[in-house]
Amino acid sequence: DTLWDLAIAEVEKRENSDDDGKHVEVWEKSVLVMGNKNGGKTTIILRCLEREENPKPTLALEYTFGRRARRHNAPKDVAHFWELGGGTSLLELIRIPITSNSIRSFSVVLVLDLSKPNELWTTMEKLLQVTRNHVNKILTKLEKTNPEVATEIKQRMQNNLQRDHPDYELIDPFPIPLVIIGSKYDIFIEFDSEMRKIISKTLRFVSHYYGASLVFTSKSEGLLLKARVLINHLAFGYDKSKSVSVDHSKPLFIPAGLDSLSQIGPPPASDSDIGKIRANTPLELWKKVFETTFPPKSFCDLQDTKDPAQDLQYAEHEVDVMRAQKKQ
């Protein structure tokens, strides 16, 4: 055969073969990023997509996407990034991106501001509870309409932890893949070492309990890179990192399933104090111990929200003129 014959045969094979068509299927994933207000969510997304832009405050729910080719000349995979603004004040909006059509390819990134430990547990609890309830509703619906998909999603979460892992029966995995990012590590490192230890241990427990990955990050390039590794795994299916860092004096980096309750140890309180705490679940016990050191501050995510209508980035001359006229 000449090169031409080979080339023609190759093209015909590609055009006629259904099997090959399946192999080059474009990968589409969605990631919802949520967490503390001004916690650095937008910066993390921009770094993942390698965009050199200055982050703007997020208004309500924002969407962007990234594309990557797995190899040369392959079609590009697409990752949809949704970002929930306003901290915990706009939780209802998660129903827009997470639907029964998108749930198979969905994952969540929770960004917690390490520099505000008094808001940490409340923010985490609210966001994860509402998301979990919404996902469970979708799964219940899918069990009736599309049981294979529902089973596949549940199976995937159980596979995060090997069956022979000593904590297999003790944890309660989040229904879809979850990454917890502790941001502003540069401020956190200035805290008293005992406070750092309590926050680190608590976040390790929560991540392990939910079958999630945990990483601490700041504006430094090296730490952002570690967060990127975990997010790119969710968004583009890149390999998960096998490295682990559990030393409380350094930034934590623990991919899902690589920690254990025996390594984390008991909640950071004396035995007599733990004896006095009434809790129904391990999670509740850790919450109460954490809140004795960092009592939750009542805060409202809406109070310092500027009116988006006054924001120059949304200026539209004709609309603004009409509004001014109506106001007048």
Short mmCIF file of C-alpha atoms in Angstrom, two decimals:
data_model
loop_
_atom_site.label_atom_id
_atom_site.label_comp_id
_atom_site.label_asym_id
_atom_site.label_seq_id
_atom_site.Cartn_x
_atom_site.Cartn_y
_atom_site.Cartn_z
CA ASP A 1 0.00 0.00 0.00
CA THR A 2 1.14 3.52 -0.72
CA LEU A 3 0.83 6.27 1.89
CA TRP A 4 -2.21 7.56 -0.02
CA ASP A 5 -3.95 4.19 0.22
CA LEU A 6 -3.25 4.06 3.95
CA ALA A 7 -4.54 7.61 4.42
CA ILE A 8 -7.76 6.89 2.50
CA ALA A 9 -8.32 3.67 4.46
CA GLU A 10 -7.76 5.54 7.74
CA VAL A 11 -10.30 8.24 6.81
CA GLU A 12 -12.89 5.66 5.71
CA LYS A 13 -12.35 3.71 8.93
CA ARG A 14 -12.97 6.85 10.97
CA GLU A 15 -16.09 7.77 9.03
CA ASN A 16 -17.63 4.30 9.12
CA SER A 17 -16.66 3.01 12.52
CA ASP A 18 -19.16 3.64 15.29
CA ASP A 19 -16.82 2.19 17.86
CA ASP A 20 -14.14 4.76 17.22
CA GLY A 21 -16.73 7.48 17.43
CA LYS A 22 -17.48 6.37 20.98
CA HIS A 23 -13.83 6.52 22.00
CA VAL A 24 -13.45 10.18 21.07
CA GLU A 25 -16.54 11.13 23.01
CA VAL A 26 -16.15 14.60 24.47
CA TRP A 27 -15.95 14.63 28.23
CA GLU A 28 -18.26 17.16 29.88
CA LYS A 29 -18.11 17.83 33.60
CA SER A 30 -19.62 20.49 35.86
CA VAL A 31 -18.15 21.93 39.03
CA LEU A 32 -20.05 24.12 41.51
CA VAL A 33 -17.78 26.35 43.60
CA MET A 34 -19.31 27.80 46.78
CA GLY A 35 -18.17 28.98 50.20
CA ASN A 36 -17.40 32.03 52.35
CA LYS A 37 -18.01 35.43 50.88
CA ASN A 38 -14.70 37.02 49.74
CA GLY A 39 -13.05 33.65 50.43
CA GLY A 40 -11.14 33.52 47.10
CA LYS A 41 -13.49 31.36 44.99
CA THR A 42 -13.13 33.39 41.80
CA THR A 43 -9.32 33.48 42.09
CA ILE A 44 -9.23 29.67 42.38
CA ILE A 45 -11.43 29.23 39.27
CA LEU A 46 -9.34 31.68 37.24
CA ARG A 47 -6.12 29.86 38.22
CA CYS A 48 -7.64 26.50 37.26
CA LEU A 49 -8.49 27.89 33.84
CA GLU A 50 -5.08 29.64 33.63
CA ARG A 51 -6.64 33.04 33.09
CA GLU A 52 -4.70 36.13 34.04
CA GLU A 53 -7.66 38.30 35.04
CA ASN A 54 -8.35 40.30 38.16
CA PRO A 55 -11.23 38.66 40.06
CA LYS A 56 -14.43 40.71 40.37
CA PRO A 57 -16.98 40.18 43.17
CA THR A 58 -19.40 37.42 42.17
CA LEU A 59 -23.02 38.39 41.70
CA ALA A 60 -25.52 35.62 42.55
CA LEU A 61 -24.62 32.65 40.33
CA GLU A 62 -21.94 33.02 37.69
CA TYR A 63 -20.93 30.68 34.90
CA THR A 64 -17.71 30.16 32.98
CA PHE A 65 -16.13 27.21 31.21
CA GLY A 66 -12.78 25.76 30.27
CA ARG A 67 -11.68 23.47 27.43
CA ARG A 68 -8.74 21.07 27.31
CA ALA A 69 -7.61 18.46 24.81
CA ARG A 70 -6.48 15.20 26.35
CA ARG A 71 -4.01 14.62 23.53
CA HIS A 72 -2.90 16.21 20.29
CA ASN A 73 -5.67 16.48 17.65
CA ALA A 74 -8.29 15.09 20.04
CA PRO A 75 -11.57 16.98 20.49
CA LYS A 76 -11.46 19.26 23.51
CA ASP A 77 -13.17 18.26 26.74
CA VAL A 78 -15.42 20.86 28.35
CA ALA A 79 -15.69 21.75 32.04
CA HIS A 80 -18.54 23.98 33.20
CA PHE A 81 -17.74 26.09 36.27
CA TRP A 82 -20.60 27.53 38.31
CA GLU A 83 -19.82 29.89 41.17
CA LEU A 84 -22.33 30.72 43.90
CA GLY A 85 -21.80 34.23 45.26
CA GLY A 86 -23.12 35.78 48.47
CA GLY A 87 -21.82 33.16 50.91
CA THR A 88 -24.82 31.32 52.35
CA SER A 89 -27.48 33.89 51.41
CA LEU A 90 -28.39 32.61 47.93
CA LEU A 91 -28.51 28.86 48.50
CA GLU A 92 -31.74 28.41 46.53
CA LEU A 93 -29.76 29.05 43.35
CA ILE A 94 -27.97 25.68 43.46
CA ARG A 95 -31.11 24.18 41.89
CA ILE A 96 -30.20 25.88 38.61
CA PRO A 97 -26.96 24.03 37.78
CA ILE A 98 -27.58 20.75 39.65
CA THR A 99 -30.37 18.94 37.78
CA SER A 100 -31.24 15.32 37.04
CA ASN A 101 -29.59 15.76 33.61
CA SER A 102 -26.29 17.10 34.94
CA ILE A 103 -25.96 15.18 38.21
CA ARG A 104 -23.88 12.32 36.78
CA SER A 105 -21.05 14.65 35.87
CA PHE A 106 -21.38 17.08 38.79
CA SER A 107 -19.02 17.79 41.67
CA VAL A 108 -18.75 20.43 44.39
CA VAL A 109 -15.83 22.55 45.61
CA LEU A 110 -16.37 24.16 49.02
CA VAL A 111 -14.04 27.10 49.77
CA LEU A 112 -13.74 27.93 53.48
CA ASP A 113 -11.95 31.05 54.68
CA LEU A 114 -9.39 29.88 57.27
CA SER A 115 -8.94 33.44 58.51
CA LYS A 116 -12.55 33.48 59.86
CA PRO A 117 -12.80 30.38 62.09
CA ASN A 118 -15.95 31.70 63.83
CA GLU A 119 -17.87 31.56 60.54
CA LEU A 120 -16.29 28.36 59.33
CA TRP A 121 -18.59 25.67 60.71
CA THR A 122 -21.84 27.59 60.08
CA THR A 123 -20.92 28.28 56.45
CA MET A 124 -19.83 24.71 55.83
CA GLU A 125 -22.89 23.18 57.49
CA LYS A 126 -25.43 25.37 55.69
CA LEU A 127 -23.90 24.96 52.24
CA LEU A 128 -23.35 21.22 52.48
CA GLN A 129 -26.75 20.50 54.04
CA VAL A 130 -28.73 22.35 51.40
CA THR A 131 -26.65 20.84 48.56
CA ARG A 132 -26.96 17.34 49.99
CA ASN A 133 -30.75 17.63 50.41
CA HIS A 134 -31.11 18.86 46.84
CA VAL A 135 -28.90 16.08 45.42
CA ASN A 136 -30.76 13.44 47.45
CA LYS A 137 -34.08 14.68 46.06
CA ILE A 138 -32.74 14.29 42.52
CA LEU A 139 -31.42 10.80 43.32
CA THR A 140 -34.79 9.74 44.75
CA LYS A 141 -36.45 10.93 41.54
CA LEU A 142 -33.84 9.15 39.40
CA GLU A 143 -34.39 5.87 41.26
CA LYS A 144 -37.88 5.84 39.76
CA THR A 145 -37.09 7.19 36.30
CA ASN A 146 -33.52 6.01 35.65
CA PRO A 147 -32.39 3.51 38.32
CA GLU A 148 -29.12 2.63 36.52
CA VAL A 149 -27.84 6.20 36.80
CA ALA A 150 -28.88 6.49 40.46
CA THR A 151 -27.05 3.24 41.27
CA GLU A 152 -23.98 4.33 39.31
CA ILE A 153 -23.76 7.63 41.27
CA LYS A 154 -24.12 5.90 44.64
CA GLN A 155 -21.62 3.21 43.68
CA ARG A 156 -19.07 5.80 42.60
CA MET A 157 -19.17 7.54 45.97
CA GLN A 158 -18.72 4.29 47.88
CA ASN A 159 -15.71 3.44 45.75
CA ASN A 160 -13.91 6.53 47.06
CA LEU A 161 -12.99 4.54 50.14
CA GLN A 162 -11.62 1.03 49.70
CA ARG A 163 -13.85 -1.64 51.26
CA ASP A 164 -10.99 -2.80 53.44
CA HIS A 165 -10.49 0.71 54.88
CA PRO A 166 -11.05 0.52 58.68
CA ASP A 167 -13.50 3.47 58.54
CA TYR A 168 -15.63 2.09 55.70
CA GLU A 169 -18.69 1.66 57.94
CA LEU A 170 -18.12 4.81 60.02
CA ILE A 171 -18.28 7.54 57.43
CA ASP A 172 -21.17 9.07 55.50
CA PRO A 173 -19.91 10.03 52.01
CA PHE A 174 -21.30 13.12 50.32
CA PRO A 175 -23.54 11.97 47.42
CA ILE A 176 -21.37 13.62 44.73
CA PRO A 177 -17.59 14.24 44.61
CA LEU A 178 -16.53 16.99 47.03
CA VAL A 179 -13.31 18.97 47.50
CA ILE A 180 -12.89 21.20 50.56
CA ILE A 181 -10.42 24.07 50.15
CA GLY A 182 -9.18 26.07 53.16
CA SER A 183 -8.25 29.46 51.67
CA LYS A 184 -6.13 32.35 53.02
CA TYR A 185 -3.50 30.05 54.51
CA ASP A 186 -1.10 33.04 54.60
CA ILE A 187 -3.28 34.66 57.32
CA PHE A 188 -4.04 31.33 59.03
CA ILE A 189 -0.31 30.57 59.50
CA GLU A 190 -0.07 33.62 61.81
CA PHE A 191 -2.61 32.08 64.24
CA ASP A 192 -1.58 30.50 67.52
CA SER A 193 -0.38 26.92 66.90
CA GLU A 194 -3.07 25.38 69.15
CA MET A 195 -5.82 27.20 67.22
CA ARG A 196 -4.32 26.03 63.93
CA LYS A 197 -4.26 22.46 65.21
CA ILE A 198 -7.95 22.53 66.22
CA ILE A 199 -9.05 23.96 62.86
CA SER A 200 -6.86 21.53 60.89
CA LYS A 201 -7.98 18.46 62.82
CA THR A 202 -11.65 19.46 62.55
CA LEU A 203 -11.43 20.00 58.79
CA ARG A 204 -9.60 16.70 58.39
CA PHE A 205 -12.39 14.93 60.26
CA VAL A 206 -15.16 16.63 58.24
CA SER A 207 -13.43 15.89 54.91
CA HIS A 208 -12.81 12.27 55.81
CA TYR A 209 -16.36 11.84 57.13
CA TYR A 210 -17.80 13.13 53.83
CA GLY A 211 -15.34 11.18 51.66
CA ALA A 212 -13.94 14.50 50.41
CA SER A 213 -10.47 15.76 49.47
CA LEU A 214 -8.93 18.56 51.54
CA VAL A 215 -6.34 21.18 50.56
CA PHE A 216 -5.15 24.44 52.14
CA THR A 217 -4.29 27.25 49.75
CA SER A 218 -3.38 30.92 49.55
CA LYS A 219 -2.33 33.34 46.82
CA SER A 220 1.06 31.63 46.56
CA GLU A 221 1.56 29.85 43.24
CA GLY A 222 2.72 26.56 44.81
CA LEU A 223 -0.37 26.19 46.99
CA LEU A 224 -2.78 27.25 44.22
CA LEU A 225 -1.20 24.56 42.05
CA LYS A 226 -2.15 21.90 44.62
CA ALA A 227 -5.77 23.06 44.64
CA ARG A 228 -5.67 23.04 40.84
CA VAL A 229 -4.60 19.39 40.80
CA LEU A 230 -7.70 18.36 42.77
CA ILE A 231 -10.09 20.55 40.76
CA ASN A 232 -8.64 19.47 37.41
CA HIS A 233 -9.22 15.89 38.48
CA LEU A 234 -12.94 16.71 38.90
CA ALA A 235 -13.18 18.94 35.83
CA PHE A 236 -11.01 17.18 33.25
CA GLY A 237 -10.37 13.74 34.72
CA TYR A 238 -6.63 14.36 35.19
CA ASP A 239 -4.83 11.95 37.48
CA LYS A 240 -5.33 12.40 41.19
CA SER A 241 -2.23 13.25 43.17
CA LYS A 242 -1.03 10.48 45.46
CA SER A 243 0.94 12.81 47.73
CA VAL A 244 -0.39 13.50 51.24
CA SER A 245 0.51 16.16 53.80
CA VAL A 246 -1.12 15.82 57.24
CA ASP A 247 1.40 17.87 59.24
CA HIS A 248 -0.52 20.67 61.07
CA SER A 249 2.46 23.01 60.84
CA LYS A 250 2.32 22.86 57.01
CA PRO A 251 -0.52 23.35 54.49
CA LEU A 252 -2.72 20.23 54.48
CA PHE A 253 -3.17 18.22 51.28
CA ILE A 254 -5.21 15.02 51.60
CA PRO A 255 -6.90 13.44 48.54
CA ALA A 256 -10.18 11.62 49.29
CA GLY A 257 -9.84 8.25 51.01
CA LEU A 258 -6.21 8.71 52.10
CA ASP A 259 -6.89 9.76 55.72
CA SER A 260 -8.23 7.70 58.64
CA LEU A 261 -9.96 8.34 61.96
CA SER A 262 -7.07 6.71 63.83
CA GLN A 263 -4.60 9.19 62.25
CA ILE A 264 -6.88 12.17 62.91
CA GLY A 265 -7.40 11.19 66.55
CA PRO A 266 -10.20 12.26 68.95
CA PRO A 267 -11.75 15.76 68.99
CA PRO A 268 -9.33 18.34 70.48
CA ALA A 269 -10.75 18.49 74.04
CA SER A 270 -10.02 16.77 77.35
CA ASP A 271 -11.76 13.45 78.08
CA SER A 272 -13.78 15.01 80.91
CA ASP A 273 -15.04 17.78 78.60
CA ILE A 274 -15.95 15.27 75.88
CA GLY A 275 -17.81 13.22 78.54
CA LYS A 276 -20.06 16.21 79.27
CA ILE A 277 -21.01 16.82 75.64
CA ARG A 278 -24.23 15.24 74.43
CA ALA A 279 -24.06 14.39 70.76
CA ASN A 280 -25.88 11.86 68.59
CA THR A 281 -23.30 11.57 65.80
CA PRO A 282 -19.51 11.93 65.58
CA LEU A 283 -20.07 15.01 63.38
CA GLU A 284 -22.18 16.66 66.10
CA LEU A 285 -19.50 15.90 68.71
CA TRP A 286 -16.79 17.56 66.61
CA LYS A 287 -19.06 20.51 65.96
CA LYS A 288 -19.65 21.10 69.69
CA VAL A 289 -15.94 20.78 70.54
CA PHE A 290 -15.02 23.17 67.68
CA GLU A 291 -17.64 25.71 68.76
CA THR A 292 -16.37 25.80 72.36
CA THR A 293 -13.12 27.30 70.98
CA PHE A 294 -14.67 29.25 68.10
CA PRO A 295 -18.23 30.25 69.08
CA PRO A 296 -20.23 30.88 65.89
CA LYS A 297 -20.68 34.55 65.12
CA SER A 298 -24.11 35.46 63.85
CA PHE A 299 -23.37 37.09 60.53
CA CYS A 300 -25.49 38.03 57.58
CA ASP A 301 -23.96 37.59 54.14
CA LEU A 302 -26.38 40.11 52.70
CA GLN A 303 -25.63 43.09 54.92
CA ASP A 304 -22.64 44.46 53.00
CA THR A 305 -23.92 43.55 49.54
CA LYS A 306 -23.66 46.55 47.26
CA ASP A 307 -26.52 47.26 44.89
CA PRO A 308 -25.45 45.60 41.60
CA ALA A 309 -27.48 48.20 39.72
CA GLN A 310 -24.87 50.80 40.77
CA ASP A 311 -21.96 48.63 39.63
CA LEU A 312 -20.18 49.97 36.55
CA GLN A 313 -19.48 46.51 35.16
CA TYR A 314 -23.24 46.06 34.57
CA ALA A 315 -23.83 49.52 33.09
CA GLU A 316 -26.25 49.59 30.14
CA HIS A 317 -26.96 53.09 28.95
CA GLU A 318 -30.51 52.63 27.64
CA VAL A 319 -31.69 50.57 30.60
CA ASP A 320 -30.07 52.97 33.08
CA VAL A 321 -31.72 56.00 31.45
CA MET A 322 -35.13 54.28 31.68
CA ARG A 323 -34.55 53.42 35.33
CA ALA A 324 -33.51 56.95 36.19
CA GLN A 325 -36.63 58.23 34.44
CA LYS A 326 -38.88 55.77 36.33
CA LYS A 327 -37.24 56.68 39.64
CA GLN A 328 -37.78 60.35 38.96
#
